[in-house]
PDB file of C-alpha atoms in Angstrom:
ATOM      1  CA  MET A 197      -4.947 -19.209  -3.449  1.00  0.00           C
ATOM      2  CA  ARG A 198      -3.873 -16.859  -6.429  1.00  0.00           C
ATOM      3  CA  PRO A 199      -1.254 -13.962  -7.043  1.00  0.00           C
ATOM      4  CA  CYS A 200      -2.580 -10.445  -7.408  1.00  0.00           C
ATOM      5  CA  VAL A 201      -1.855  -7.452  -9.145  1.00  0.00           C
ATOM      6  CA  PHE A 202      -2.675  -4.459  -7.142  1.00  0.00           C
ATOM      7  CA  LEU A 203      -3.209  -1.529  -8.931  1.00  0.00           C
ATOM      8  CA  ASP A 204      -3.393   2.194  -7.672  1.00  0.00           C
ATOM      9  CA  ARG A 205      -6.351   4.100  -9.451  1.00  0.00           C
ATOM     10  CA  ASP A 206      -5.526   8.036 -10.531  1.00  0.00           C
ATOM     11  CA  ASP A 207      -2.159   8.628 -12.974  1.00  0.00           C
ATOM     12  CA  THR A 208      -1.969   4.419 -12.886  1.00  0.00           C
ATOM     13  CA  LEU A 209      -4.746   3.244 -14.670  1.00  0.00           C
ATOM     14  CA  ILE A 210      -6.288   6.855 -15.369  1.00  0.00           C
ATOM     15  CA  PHE A 211      -5.717   9.913 -15.776  1.00  0.00           C
ATOM     16  CA  ASN A 212      -6.096  12.234 -12.299  1.00  0.00           C
ATOM     17  CA  ARG A 213      -3.554  15.826 -12.006  1.00  0.00           C
ATOM     18  CA  THR A 214      -3.094  16.795 -15.298  1.00  0.00           C
ATOM     19  CA  LEU A 215      -6.888  16.928 -16.039  1.00  0.00           C
ATOM     20  CA  PRO A 216      -8.114  20.402 -16.383  1.00  0.00           C
ATOM     21  CA  PRO A 217      -9.773  21.661 -13.152  1.00  0.00           C
ATOM     22  CA  PRO A 218     -14.331  21.389 -13.546  1.00  0.00           C
ATOM     23  CA  ALA A 219     -15.974  24.539 -14.431  1.00  0.00           C
ATOM     24  CA  ASP A 220     -17.595  24.862 -11.376  1.00  0.00           C
ATOM     25  CA  PRO A 221     -15.100  22.707  -8.605  1.00  0.00           C
ATOM     26  CA  PRO A 222     -16.460  22.357  -5.337  1.00  0.00           C
ATOM     27  CA  ALA A 223     -15.710  23.957  -2.032  1.00  0.00           C
ATOM     28  CA  GLY A 224     -12.210  21.680  -0.903  1.00  0.00           C
ATOM     29  CA  TRP A 225     -11.331  20.531  -4.625  1.00  0.00           C
ATOM     30  CA  LYS A 226      -7.702  20.472  -5.360  1.00  0.00           C
ATOM     31  CA  PRO A 227      -5.645  19.024  -8.213  1.00  0.00           C
ATOM     32  CA  GLY A 228      -6.267  15.141  -8.789  1.00  0.00           C
ATOM     33  CA  ASP A 229     -10.241  15.244  -6.878  1.00  0.00           C
ATOM     34  CA  LEU A 230     -11.819  13.169  -9.683  1.00  0.00           C
ATOM     35  CA  TYR A 231     -15.699  13.015  -8.770  1.00  0.00           C
ATOM     36  CA  ASP A 232     -17.172  12.855 -12.128  1.00  0.00           C
ATOM     37  CA  PRO A 233     -17.043   9.433 -14.448  1.00  0.00           C
ATOM     38  CA  ALA A 234     -17.762  11.998 -17.869  1.00  0.00           C
ATOM     39  CA  ARG A 235     -13.971  12.566 -17.071  1.00  0.00           C
ATOM     40  CA  VAL A 236     -12.460   9.100 -16.505  1.00  0.00           C
ATOM     41  CA  GLU A 237     -10.131   8.417 -19.199  1.00  0.00           C
ATOM     42  CA  LEU A 238      -7.671   5.509 -19.368  1.00  0.00           C
ATOM     43  CA  MET A 239      -3.960   5.915 -19.418  1.00  0.00           C
ATOM     44  CA  PRO A 240      -2.161   4.550 -22.887  1.00  0.00           C
ATOM     45  CA  GLY A 241      -1.811   1.311 -22.168  1.00  0.00           C
ATOM     46  CA  ALA A 242      -3.937   0.342 -19.045  1.00  0.00           C
ATOM     47  CA  LEU A 243      -6.147  -1.580 -20.935  1.00  0.00           C
ATOM     48  CA  GLU A 244      -3.499  -4.549 -23.063  1.00  0.00           C
ATOM     49  CA  ALA A 245      -1.623  -4.325 -19.648  1.00  0.00           C
ATOM     50  CA  CYS A 246      -4.480  -5.837 -17.824  1.00  0.00           C
ATOM     51  CA  ARG A 247      -5.723  -8.072 -20.600  1.00  0.00           C
ATOM     52  CA  SER A 248      -2.094  -9.645 -20.225  1.00  0.00           C
ATOM     53  CA  LEU A 249      -2.445  -9.783 -16.845  1.00  0.00           C
ATOM     54  CA  LYS A 250      -5.542 -11.209 -15.883  1.00  0.00           C
ATOM     55  CA  ASP A 251      -4.268 -13.449 -19.205  1.00  0.00           C
ATOM     56  CA  ARG A 252      -1.914 -14.706 -17.163  1.00  0.00           C
ATOM     57  CA  GLY A 253      -3.983 -15.639 -14.361  1.00  0.00           C
ATOM     58  CA  PHE A 254      -3.316 -12.788 -11.988  1.00  0.00           C
ATOM     59  CA  ALA A 255      -6.122 -11.345 -10.010  1.00  0.00           C
ATOM     60  CA  LEU A 256      -6.744  -7.534 -10.359  1.00  0.00           C
ATOM     61  CA  VAL A 257      -7.769  -5.084  -7.670  1.00  0.00           C
ATOM     62  CA  ILE A 258      -7.505  -2.033  -7.454  1.00  0.00           C
ATOM     63  CA  VAL A 259      -6.639  -0.166  -4.114  1.00  0.00           C
ATOM     64  CA  THR A 260      -6.984   3.412  -3.873  1.00  0.00           C
ATOM     65  CA  ASN A 261      -6.461   6.623  -2.089  1.00  0.00           C
ATOM     66  CA  GLN A 262      -9.861   8.757  -2.458  1.00  0.00           C
ATOM     67  CA  GLY A 263      -8.868  12.393   0.709  1.00  0.00           C
ATOM     68  CA  CYS A 264     -11.127  13.976  -1.604  1.00  0.00           C
ATOM     69  CA  VAL A 265     -13.839  12.684   0.310  1.00  0.00           C
ATOM     70  CA  ALA A 266     -12.454  13.933   3.583  1.00  0.00           C
ATOM     71  CA  ARG A 267     -11.796  17.511   1.809  1.00  0.00           C
ATOM     72  CA  GLY A 268     -15.277  17.471   1.085  1.00  0.00           C
ATOM     73  CA  SER A 269     -14.697  17.972  -2.791  1.00  0.00           C
ATOM     74  CA  ALA A 270     -16.469  14.483  -3.254  1.00  0.00           C
ATOM     75  CA  THR A 271     -19.008  12.134  -1.804  1.00  0.00           C
ATOM     76  CA  ILE A 272     -18.368   8.370  -0.882  1.00  0.00           C
ATOM     77  CA  GLU A 273     -21.220   8.063  -4.025  1.00  0.00           C
ATOM     78  CA  GLN A 274     -19.428   9.701  -6.735  1.00  0.00           C
ATOM     79  CA  VAL A 275     -16.216   7.897  -6.269  1.00  0.00           C
ATOM     80  CA  GLU A 276     -18.037   4.905  -6.271  1.00  0.00           C
ATOM     81  CA  ALA A 277     -19.478   6.095  -9.802  1.00  0.00           C
ATOM     82  CA  VAL A 278     -15.548   7.001 -10.467  1.00  0.00           C
ATOM     83  CA  ASN A 279     -14.463   3.351  -9.680  1.00  0.00           C
ATOM     84  CA  ALA A 280     -18.061   1.995 -11.558  1.00  0.00           C
ATOM     85  CA  ARG A 281     -16.980   3.890 -14.581  1.00  0.00           C
ATOM     86  CA  VAL A 282     -12.999   2.482 -14.620  1.00  0.00           C
ATOM     87  CA  ARG A 283     -14.478  -1.127 -14.043  1.00  0.00           C
ATOM     88  CA  GLU A 284     -16.374  -0.350 -17.154  1.00  0.00           C
ATOM     89  CA  LEU A 285     -13.494   0.979 -19.379  1.00  0.00           C
ATOM     90  CA  LEU A 286     -11.434  -2.054 -17.748  1.00  0.00           C
ATOM     91  CA  VAL A 287     -13.127  -5.379 -19.610  1.00  0.00           C
ATOM     92  CA  GLY A 288     -11.320  -8.192 -21.457  1.00  0.00           C
ATOM     93  CA  ASP A 289     -12.240  -8.483 -25.750  1.00  0.00           C
ATOM     94  CA  ALA A 290     -15.578 -10.940 -24.992  1.00  0.00           C
ATOM     95  CA  GLY A 291     -16.728  -8.054 -22.626  1.00  0.00           C
ATOM     96  CA  GLU A 292     -15.207  -9.751 -19.452  1.00  0.00           C
ATOM     97  CA  ALA A 293     -14.793  -7.533 -16.642  1.00  0.00           C
ATOM     98  CA  LEU A 294     -10.521  -7.304 -15.558  1.00  0.00           C
ATOM     99  CA  ILE A 295     -11.341  -5.978 -12.006  1.00  0.00           C
ATOM    100  CA  ASP A 296     -11.375  -8.504  -9.359  1.00  0.00           C
ATOM    101  CA  GLY A 297     -11.824  -5.828  -6.367  1.00  0.00           C
ATOM    102  CA  VAL A 298     -11.433  -2.164  -5.707  1.00  0.00           C
ATOM    103  CA  TYR A 299     -11.098  -0.704  -2.448  1.00  0.00           C
ATOM    104  CA  PHE A 300     -11.176   2.917  -1.172  1.00  0.00           C
ATOM    105  CA  VAL A 301     -10.617   4.958   1.804  1.00  0.00           C
ATOM    106  CA  PRO A 302     -12.362   8.536   1.987  1.00  0.00           C
ATOM    107  CA  TYR A 303     -10.129   9.482   5.032  1.00  0.00           C
ATOM    108  CA  HIS A 304      -7.507  12.096   4.967  1.00  0.00           C
ATOM    109  CA  PRO A 305      -6.146  13.582   8.600  1.00  0.00           C
ATOM    110  CA  LEU A 306      -6.390  16.968   7.007  1.00  0.00           C
ATOM    111  CA  GLY A 307      -9.780  16.687   6.179  1.00  0.00           C
ATOM    112  CA  SER A 308     -12.742  18.964   6.660  1.00  0.00           C
ATOM    113  CA  VAL A 309     -15.536  16.651   6.791  1.00  0.00           C
ATOM    114  CA  PRO A 310     -15.414  15.170  10.404  1.00  0.00           C
ATOM    115  CA  GLU A 311     -16.128  11.661  10.160  1.00  0.00           C
ATOM    116  CA  TYR A 312     -14.076  11.444   7.341  1.00  0.00           C
ATOM    117  CA  THR A 313     -11.027  13.139   9.212  1.00  0.00           C
ATOM    118  CA  LYS A 314      -8.603  10.880  10.123  1.00  0.00           C
ATOM    119  CA  GLU A 315      -6.207   8.411   9.871  1.00  0.00           C
ATOM    120  CA  HIS A 316      -7.103   4.923   9.216  1.00  0.00           C
ATOM    121  CA  PRO A 317      -5.539   1.613   8.409  1.00  0.00           C
ATOM    122  CA  TRP A 318      -6.280   1.330   5.046  1.00  0.00           C
ATOM    123  CA  ARG A 319      -5.064   4.382   3.843  1.00  0.00           C
ATOM    124  CA  LYS A 320      -1.479   4.198   1.838  1.00  0.00           C
ATOM    125  CA  PRO A 321       1.028   3.467   3.052  1.00  0.00           C
ATOM    126  CA  GLN A 322      -0.848   1.372   5.624  1.00  0.00           C
ATOM    127  CA  PRO A 323      -1.687  -2.069   4.317  1.00  0.00           C
ATOM    128  CA  GLY A 324      -5.103  -1.945   4.972  1.00  0.00           C
ATOM    129  CA  MET A 325      -6.833  -2.214   1.759  1.00  0.00           C
ATOM    130  CA  LEU A 326      -4.582  -5.364   0.458  1.00  0.00           C
ATOM    131  CA  LEU A 327      -4.624  -7.099   3.971  1.00  0.00           C
ATOM    132  CA  SER A 328      -8.369  -6.799   3.421  1.00  0.00           C
ATOM    133  CA  ALA A 329      -8.820  -7.798   0.072  1.00  0.00           C
ATOM    134  CA  ALA A 330      -6.304 -10.627  -0.064  1.00  0.00           C
ATOM    135  CA  ARG A 331      -8.831 -11.784   2.861  1.00  0.00           C
ATOM    136  CA  ASP A 332     -11.813 -11.673   0.686  1.00  0.00           C
ATOM    137  CA  LEU A 333     -10.270 -12.780  -2.713  1.00  0.00           C
ATOM    138  CA  GLY A 334      -8.401 -15.592  -1.245  1.00  0.00           C
ATOM    139  CA  LEU A 335      -5.701 -13.778  -2.653  1.00  0.00           C
ATOM    140  CA  ASP A 336      -1.613 -14.340  -2.081  1.00  0.00           C
ATOM    141  CA  LEU A 337       0.244 -11.846  -0.697  1.00  0.00           C
ATOM    142  CA  ALA A 338       3.489 -13.285  -1.087  1.00  0.00           C
ATOM    143  CA  GLY A 339       3.014 -14.333  -5.233  1.00  0.00           C
ATOM    144  CA  SER A 340       1.201 -10.816  -5.876  1.00  0.00           C
ATOM    145  CA  TRP A 341       3.149  -7.443  -7.241  1.00  0.00           C
ATOM    146  CA  LEU A 342       1.729  -3.541  -6.342  1.00  0.00           C
ATOM    147  CA  ILE A 343       1.540  -0.874  -8.838  1.00  0.00           C
ATOM    148  CA  GLY A 344       1.594   2.600  -8.506  1.00  0.00           C
ATOM    149  CA  ASP A 345       3.451   6.346  -9.198  1.00  0.00           C
ATOM    150  CA  MET A 346       4.354   7.462  -5.906  1.00  0.00           C
ATOM    151  CA  PRO A 347       6.174   5.636  -3.048  1.00  0.00           C
ATOM    152  CA  ARG A 348       3.234   5.539  -0.309  1.00  0.00           C
ATOM    153  CA  ASP A 349       2.125   3.127  -3.308  1.00  0.00           C
ATOM    154  CA  CYS A 350       5.235   0.565  -3.125  1.00  0.00           C
ATOM    155  CA  GLU A 351       4.986   0.704   0.811  1.00  0.00           C
ATOM    156  CA  ALA A 352       1.800  -0.285   1.214  1.00  0.00           C
ATOM    157  CA  GLY A 353       2.832  -3.412  -0.639  1.00  0.00           C
ATOM    158  CA  VAL A 354       5.946  -3.907   1.299  1.00  0.00           C
ATOM    159  CA  ASN A 355       3.834  -3.067   4.531  1.00  0.00           C
ATOM    160  CA  PRO A 356       2.536  -6.734   4.326  1.00  0.00           C
ATOM    161  CA  GLY A 357       5.044  -8.440   2.687  1.00  0.00           C
ATOM    162  CA  LEU A 358       4.853  -8.096  -0.888  1.00  0.00           C
ATOM    163  CA  ARG A 359       8.689  -8.116  -1.936  1.00  0.00           C
ATOM    164  CA  ALA A 360      10.464  -4.984  -2.492  1.00  0.00           C
ATOM    165  CA  GLY A 361      11.329  -5.705  -5.769  1.00  0.00           C
ATOM    166  CA  ARG A 362       7.691  -6.776  -6.971  1.00  0.00           C
ATOM    167  CA  CYS A 363       6.054  -3.344  -6.039  1.00  0.00           C
TER     168      CYS A 363
END
């Protein structure tokens, strides 16, 4: 088992809430709903940080709430396309992928798309995404870290056993 750095996606790895609104936003859109991979832009230092962490032997896993699907402003396919673009941008010096996995949850209890309008154990601050990644990828949660921009990100790390000082 190897340690991991779990990474929130929006406003941690890529710009999100500060992006200007799209020219023709879909119904249900709110600032922070990113559905167009052409708008993906890495935050300053994100690539260098990921390269440094990977060089130190950490697995890198993105864990991200994507309630935009529940609100109807993005589809699962659009979220996956944005995630694919993030992965394309986060590569090592030799072009190797830095990200070992991407986990996202499309649910939100206040959504408008019935099949996605609910709470879910993967939705941060719940630990479901981290637990699934640990099981799928053979990760050592006790030796892992979590980096995010919201308190719920840290809670999602502490809930499955990451030390609070590492979140």
